[in-house]
PDB file of C-alpha atoms in Angstrom:
ATOM      1  CA  MET A 808     -17.405  23.305   2.702  1.00 39.00           C
ATOM      2  CA  ARG A 809     -18.784  26.796   3.193  1.00 40.00           C
ATOM      3  CA  THR A 810     -18.090  26.632   6.940  1.00 39.00           C
ATOM      4  CA  VAL A 811     -14.503  25.563   6.286  1.00 35.00           C
ATOM      5  CA  LEU A 812     -13.986  28.476   3.885  1.00 34.00           C
ATOM      6  CA  LEU A 813     -15.449  30.968   6.362  1.00 34.00           C
ATOM      7  CA  ALA A 814     -13.273  29.607   9.171  1.00 37.00           C
ATOM      8  CA  ALA A 815     -10.172  29.761   6.953  1.00 36.00           C
ATOM      9  CA  ALA A 816     -10.982  33.332   5.943  1.00 36.00           C
ATOM     10  CA  ALA A 817     -11.413  34.334   9.600  1.00 36.00           C
ATOM     11  CA  VAL A 818      -8.076  32.761  10.582  1.00 32.00           C
ATOM     12  CA  LEU A 819      -6.330  34.455   7.656  1.00 34.00           C
ATOM     13  CA  ALA A 820      -7.823  37.833   8.518  1.00 35.00           C
ATOM     14  CA  LEU A 821      -6.725  37.563  12.155  1.00 32.00           C
ATOM     15  CA  SER A 822      -3.211  36.364  11.335  1.00 33.00           C
ATOM     16  CA  CYS A 823      -2.492  39.171   8.836  1.00 34.00           C
ATOM     17  CA  GLY A 824      -3.306  42.019  11.177  1.00 37.00           C
ATOM     18  CA  GLY A 825       0.247  43.401  11.307  1.00 40.00           C
ATOM     19  CA  GLY A 826       2.201  44.536  14.340  1.00 44.00           C
ATOM     20  CA  GLY A 827       1.279  47.119  16.905  1.00 48.00           C
ATOM     21  CA  LYS A 828      -2.098  48.547  17.510  1.00 50.00           C
ATOM     22  CA  ALA A 829      -3.837  50.944  15.193  1.00 51.00           C
ATOM     23  CA  VAL A 830      -6.434  53.137  16.770  1.00 50.00           C
ATOM     24  CA  ARG A 831      -9.043  54.742  14.550  1.00 50.00           C
ATOM     25  CA  ALA A 832      -9.689  58.264  15.750  1.00 48.00           C
ATOM     26  CA  GLY A 833     -13.187  58.917  16.912  1.00 48.00           C
ATOM     27  CA  ALA A 834     -12.919  61.861  19.265  1.00 51.00           C
ATOM     28  CA  PRO A 835     -10.249  64.375  20.242  1.00 53.00           C
ATOM     29  CA  GLU A 836      -9.727  62.659  23.592  1.00 57.00           C
ATOM     30  CA  ALA A 837      -8.686  59.531  21.681  1.00 82.00           C
ATOM     31  CA  THR A 838      -5.592  61.334  20.363  1.00 92.00           C
ATOM     32  CA  PRO A 839      -2.472  59.788  21.934  1.00 96.00           C
ATOM     33  CA  SER A 840      -0.229  62.057  24.014  1.00 94.00           C
ATOM     34  CA  TRP A 841       2.849  61.176  21.961  1.00 96.00           C
ATOM     35  CA  LEU A 842       1.397  63.120  19.032  1.00 96.00           C
ATOM     36  CA  SER A 843       1.599  66.391  20.948  1.00 95.00           C
ATOM     37  CA  GLU A 844       5.056  65.488  22.317  1.00 96.00           C
ATOM     38  CA  GLY A 845       6.434  65.111  18.803  1.00 96.00           C
ATOM     39  CA  THR A 846       9.939  63.984  17.876  1.00 97.00           C
ATOM     40  CA  GLY A 847      13.025  64.388  20.068  1.00 97.00           C
ATOM     41  CA  ALA A 848      14.165  63.859  23.655  1.00 98.00           C
ATOM     42  CA  ILE A 849      11.091  63.347  25.837  1.00 97.00           C
ATOM     43  CA  ARG A 850      10.726  63.099  29.624  1.00 96.00           C
ATOM     44  CA  THR A 851       7.653  61.218  30.830  1.00 92.00           C
ATOM     45  CA  GLU A 852       6.462  59.713  34.093  1.00 91.00           C
ATOM     46  CA  SER A 853       7.647  56.329  32.852  1.00 90.00           C
ATOM     47  CA  GLY A 854      11.154  57.557  32.019  1.00 94.00           C
ATOM     48  CA  ARG A 855      13.260  59.300  29.417  1.00 98.00           C
ATOM     49  CA  LYS A 856      13.181  58.420  25.754  1.00 98.00           C
ATOM     50  CA  LEU A 857      14.109  59.489  22.278  1.00 98.00           C
ATOM     51  CA  GLN A 858      11.138  59.265  19.984  1.00 98.00           C
ATOM     52  CA  GLY A 859      10.220  59.818  16.389  1.00 99.00           C
ATOM     53  CA  VAL A 860       6.708  60.404  15.085  1.00 98.00           C
ATOM     54  CA  GLY A 861       6.134  59.490  11.453  1.00 98.00           C
ATOM     55  CA  VAL A 862       3.198  60.230   9.173  1.00 98.00           C
ATOM     56  CA  ALA A 863       1.848  58.395   6.148  1.00 98.00           C
ATOM     57  CA  SER A 864      -0.972  59.760   4.064  1.00 95.00           C
ATOM     58  CA  GLY A 865      -2.552  59.059   0.724  1.00 91.00           C
ATOM     59  CA  ALA A 866      -2.088  55.281   0.802  1.00 92.00           C
ATOM     60  CA  THR A 867      -5.354  53.392   0.425  1.00 90.00           C
ATOM     61  CA  ASN A 868      -3.836  50.017   1.326  1.00 95.00           C
ATOM     62  CA  GLU A 869      -3.591  49.712   5.125  1.00 96.00           C
ATOM     63  CA  ARG A 870      -0.424  47.583   5.060  1.00 97.00           C
ATOM     64  CA  VAL A 871       1.335  50.017   2.730  1.00 97.00           C
ATOM     65  CA  ARG A 872       0.228  52.961   4.869  1.00 98.00           C
ATOM     66  CA  ARG A 873       1.476  51.244   8.038  1.00 98.00           C
ATOM     67  CA  HIS A 874       4.812  50.445   6.397  1.00 98.00           C
ATOM     68  CA  GLN A 875       5.197  54.076   5.260  1.00 98.00           C
ATOM     69  CA  ALA A 876       4.313  55.439   8.709  1.00 99.00           C
ATOM     70  CA  ASP A 877       6.787  53.076  10.382  1.00 99.00           C
ATOM     71  CA  GLY A 878       9.537  54.118   7.966  1.00 99.00           C
ATOM     72  CA  ALA A 879       8.816  57.797   8.555  1.00 99.00           C
ATOM     73  CA  ALA A 880       8.864  57.271  12.341  1.00 99.00           C
ATOM     74  CA  ARG A 881      12.219  55.474  12.122  1.00 99.00           C
ATOM     75  CA  GLU A 882      13.621  58.375  10.077  1.00 98.00           C
ATOM     76  CA  GLN A 883      12.428  60.880  12.670  1.00 98.00           C
ATOM     77  CA  LEU A 884      13.858  58.734  15.476  1.00 98.00           C
ATOM     78  CA  GLN A 885      17.189  58.599  13.655  1.00 98.00           C
ATOM     79  CA  GLY A 886      17.291  62.395  13.771  1.00 97.00           C
ATOM     80  CA  ALA A 887      16.866  62.298  17.558  1.00 98.00           C
ATOM     81  CA  VAL A 888      19.563  59.611  17.861  1.00 98.00           C
ATOM     82  CA  ASP A 889      21.875  61.724  15.684  1.00 97.00           C
ATOM     83  CA  ALA A 890      21.334  64.697  18.023  1.00 97.00           C
ATOM     84  CA  LEU A 891      22.346  62.496  20.967  1.00 97.00           C
ATOM     85  CA  VAL A 892      25.393  61.282  19.013  1.00 95.00           C
ATOM     86  CA  ARG A 893      26.476  64.887  18.350  1.00 95.00           C
ATOM     87  CA  MET A 894      26.219  65.732  22.052  1.00 94.00           C
ATOM     88  CA  LEU A 895      28.126  62.604  23.051  1.00 93.00           C
ATOM     89  CA  ALA A 896      30.817  63.207  20.415  1.00 91.00           C
ATOM     90  CA  ARG A 897      31.525  66.645  21.913  1.00 88.00           C
ATOM     91  CA  THR A 898      32.687  64.916  25.078  1.00 75.00           C
ATOM     92  CA  GLY A 899      35.289  62.808  23.223  1.00 67.00           C
ATOM     93  CA  GLU A 900      38.966  63.569  23.697  1.00 69.00           C
ATOM     94  CA  SER A 901      39.975  63.358  20.027  1.00 68.00           C
ATOM     95  CA  PRO A 902      38.310  63.764  16.612  1.00 65.00           C
ATOM     96  CA  HIS A 903      38.576  60.006  16.110  1.00 66.00           C
ATOM     97  CA  ASP A 904      36.453  59.492  19.213  1.00 81.00           C
ATOM     98  CA  GLY A 905      33.560  61.185  17.407  1.00 86.00           C
ATOM     99  CA  GLN A 906      33.528  58.459  14.782  1.00 89.00           C
ATOM    100  CA  ALA A 907      33.710  55.730  17.423  1.00 91.00           C
ATOM    101  CA  VAL A 908      30.947  57.407  19.443  1.00 93.00           C
ATOM    102  CA  ALA A 909      28.699  57.598  16.387  1.00 94.00           C
ATOM    103  CA  ALA A 910      29.246  53.956  15.470  1.00 95.00           C
ATOM    104  CA  MET A 911      28.665  52.621  18.982  1.00 96.00           C
ATOM    105  CA  ALA A 912      25.660  54.850  19.695  1.00 96.00           C
ATOM    106  CA  ARG A 913      23.951  53.914  16.438  1.00 96.00           C
ATOM    107  CA  LYS A 914      24.520  50.198  17.085  1.00 97.00           C
ATOM    108  CA  ALA A 915      23.098  50.482  20.600  1.00 98.00           C
ATOM    109  CA  ALA A 916      20.097  52.485  19.408  1.00 98.00           C
ATOM    110  CA  ALA A 917      19.395  50.002  16.613  1.00 97.00           C
ATOM    111  CA  GLN A 918      19.316  47.166  19.156  1.00 98.00           C
ATOM    112  CA  VAL A 919      16.664  48.788  21.348  1.00 98.00           C
ATOM    113  CA  SER A 920      14.573  50.911  18.985  1.00 98.00           C
ATOM    114  CA  ALA A 921      10.993  49.810  18.420  1.00 98.00           C
ATOM    115  CA  ILE A 922       7.750  50.923  16.852  1.00 99.00           C
ATOM    116  CA  ARG A 923       5.503  51.351  19.895  1.00 98.00           C
ATOM    117  CA  ASP A 924       2.190  52.636  18.644  1.00 98.00           C
ATOM    118  CA  HIS A 925       0.055  53.654  15.666  1.00 98.00           C
ATOM    119  CA  TRP A 926      -2.849  56.036  15.310  1.00 98.00           C
ATOM    120  CA  VAL A 927      -5.125  56.541  12.308  1.00 96.00           C
ATOM    121  CA  THR A 928      -6.775  59.935  11.840  1.00 94.00           C
ATOM    122  CA  PRO A 929     -10.415  60.256  10.786  1.00 92.00           C
ATOM    123  CA  ASP A 930      -9.279  61.124   7.259  1.00 91.00           C
ATOM    124  CA  GLY A 931      -7.162  57.962   6.985  1.00 93.00           C
ATOM    125  CA  ASP A 932      -3.657  59.288   7.660  1.00 96.00           C
ATOM    126  CA  GLU A 933      -1.547  57.105   9.933  1.00 98.00           C
ATOM    127  CA  ARG A 934       0.901  58.190  12.614  1.00 98.00           C
ATOM    128  CA  ALA A 935       3.543  55.842  14.014  1.00 99.00           C
ATOM    129  CA  LEU A 936       5.702  56.160  17.116  1.00 99.00           C
ATOM    130  CA  ALA A 937       9.294  54.854  17.178  1.00 99.00           C
ATOM    131  CA  VAL A 938      11.093  54.886  20.539  1.00 99.00           C
ATOM    132  CA  VAL A 939      14.504  54.363  22.128  1.00 99.00           C
ATOM    133  CA  GLU A 940      14.245  54.246  25.921  1.00 98.00           C
ATOM    134  CA  VAL A 941      17.337  55.910  27.431  1.00 98.00           C
ATOM    135  CA  ASP A 942      17.815  53.241  30.126  1.00 97.00           C
ATOM    136  CA  GLU A 943      17.610  50.486  27.501  1.00 98.00           C
ATOM    137  CA  PHE A 944      20.048  52.429  25.302  1.00 98.00           C
ATOM    138  CA  LYS A 945      22.542  52.609  28.172  1.00 97.00           C
ATOM    139  CA  LYS A 946      22.274  48.850  28.754  1.00 97.00           C
ATOM    140  CA  ALA A 947      22.761  48.135  25.045  1.00 98.00           C
ATOM    141  CA  LEU A 948      25.711  50.529  24.922  1.00 97.00           C
ATOM    142  CA  GLN A 949      27.573  48.379  27.434  1.00 95.00           C
ATOM    143  CA  GLY A 950      27.412  45.425  25.044  1.00 95.00           C
ATOM    144  CA  VAL A 951      28.423  46.994  21.722  1.00 96.00           C
ATOM    145  CA  ASP A 952      31.873  46.440  20.262  1.00 94.00           C
ATOM    146  CA  GLY A 953      34.287  49.336  20.478  1.00 92.00           C
ATOM    147  CA  ASP A 954      36.953  51.089  22.485  1.00 91.00           C
ATOM    148  CA  ASP A 955      36.363  50.546  26.216  1.00 93.00           C
ATOM    149  CA  ARG A 956      37.510  54.052  27.184  1.00 92.00           C
ATOM    150  CA  VAL A 957      35.147  55.675  24.671  1.00 92.00           C
ATOM    151  CA  ARG A 958      32.266  53.437  25.768  1.00 93.00           C
ATOM    152  CA  ARG A 959      32.823  54.343  29.453  1.00 93.00           C
ATOM    153  CA  GLU A 960      32.884  58.062  28.577  1.00 92.00           C
ATOM    154  CA  MET A 961      29.699  57.688  26.545  1.00 94.00           C
ATOM    155  CA  PHE A 962      27.940  55.785  29.306  1.00 95.00           C
ATOM    156  CA  ALA A 963      28.941  58.450  31.836  1.00 94.00           C
ATOM    157  CA  ASN A 964      27.683  61.260  29.579  1.00 94.00           C
ATOM    158  CA  VAL A 965      24.404  59.863  28.178  1.00 96.00           C
ATOM    159  CA  ASP A 966      22.250  61.451  30.874  1.00 96.00           C
ATOM    160  CA  ARG A 967      23.859  64.881  30.484  1.00 95.00           C
ATOM    161  CA  ALA A 968      23.636  64.710  26.674  1.00 95.00           C
ATOM    162  CA  PHE A 969      19.959  63.720  26.862  1.00 97.00           C
ATOM    163  CA  GLU A 970      19.176  66.639  29.188  1.00 96.00           C
ATOM    164  CA  GLN A 971      20.903  69.091  26.835  1.00 95.00           C
ATOM    165  CA  ILE A 972      18.817  67.837  23.913  1.00 95.00           C
ATOM    166  CA  ALA A 973      15.600  67.900  25.965  1.00 96.00           C
ATOM    167  CA  ARG A 974      16.255  71.496  27.081  1.00 94.00           C
ATOM    168  CA  ALA A 975      16.897  72.583  23.489  1.00 89.00           C
ATOM    169  CA  ARG A 976      13.398  71.461  22.394  1.00 78.00           C
TER     170      ARG A 976
END
């Protein structure tokens, strides 16, 4: 009976671990590079991305802390997506295009955004990284509902809009 209970407890503990990886900080070299990059339009060796870095502190429950960090990262990412939307809307031919651009860009970003990483500081604060890869965004943009002309303009201008945001950092 005791063995069964221990085995059940071990299975339960492993299955409730949550998503993503959480790294407990031990040394400065363990700090992920995305922390120093921050939120916004980021160019890396692996490609271009919009990212948001969220922070949760003060929560003693690990699941609650993770949930708060993820929510904060999504909020920060939304700010980066909104900056891209503003740049793309400037390329539209009419004021109504701006509304269509915003709707289509937000749908595409929602389809491809993801929480990619977590990091826990020595004092128990948690950082989360939310990302939209630009190439994935462009693929998703081709499939969202909306005006074909506006979508083609957006697709043609995503790279330029990203570069303008990245330079402004």
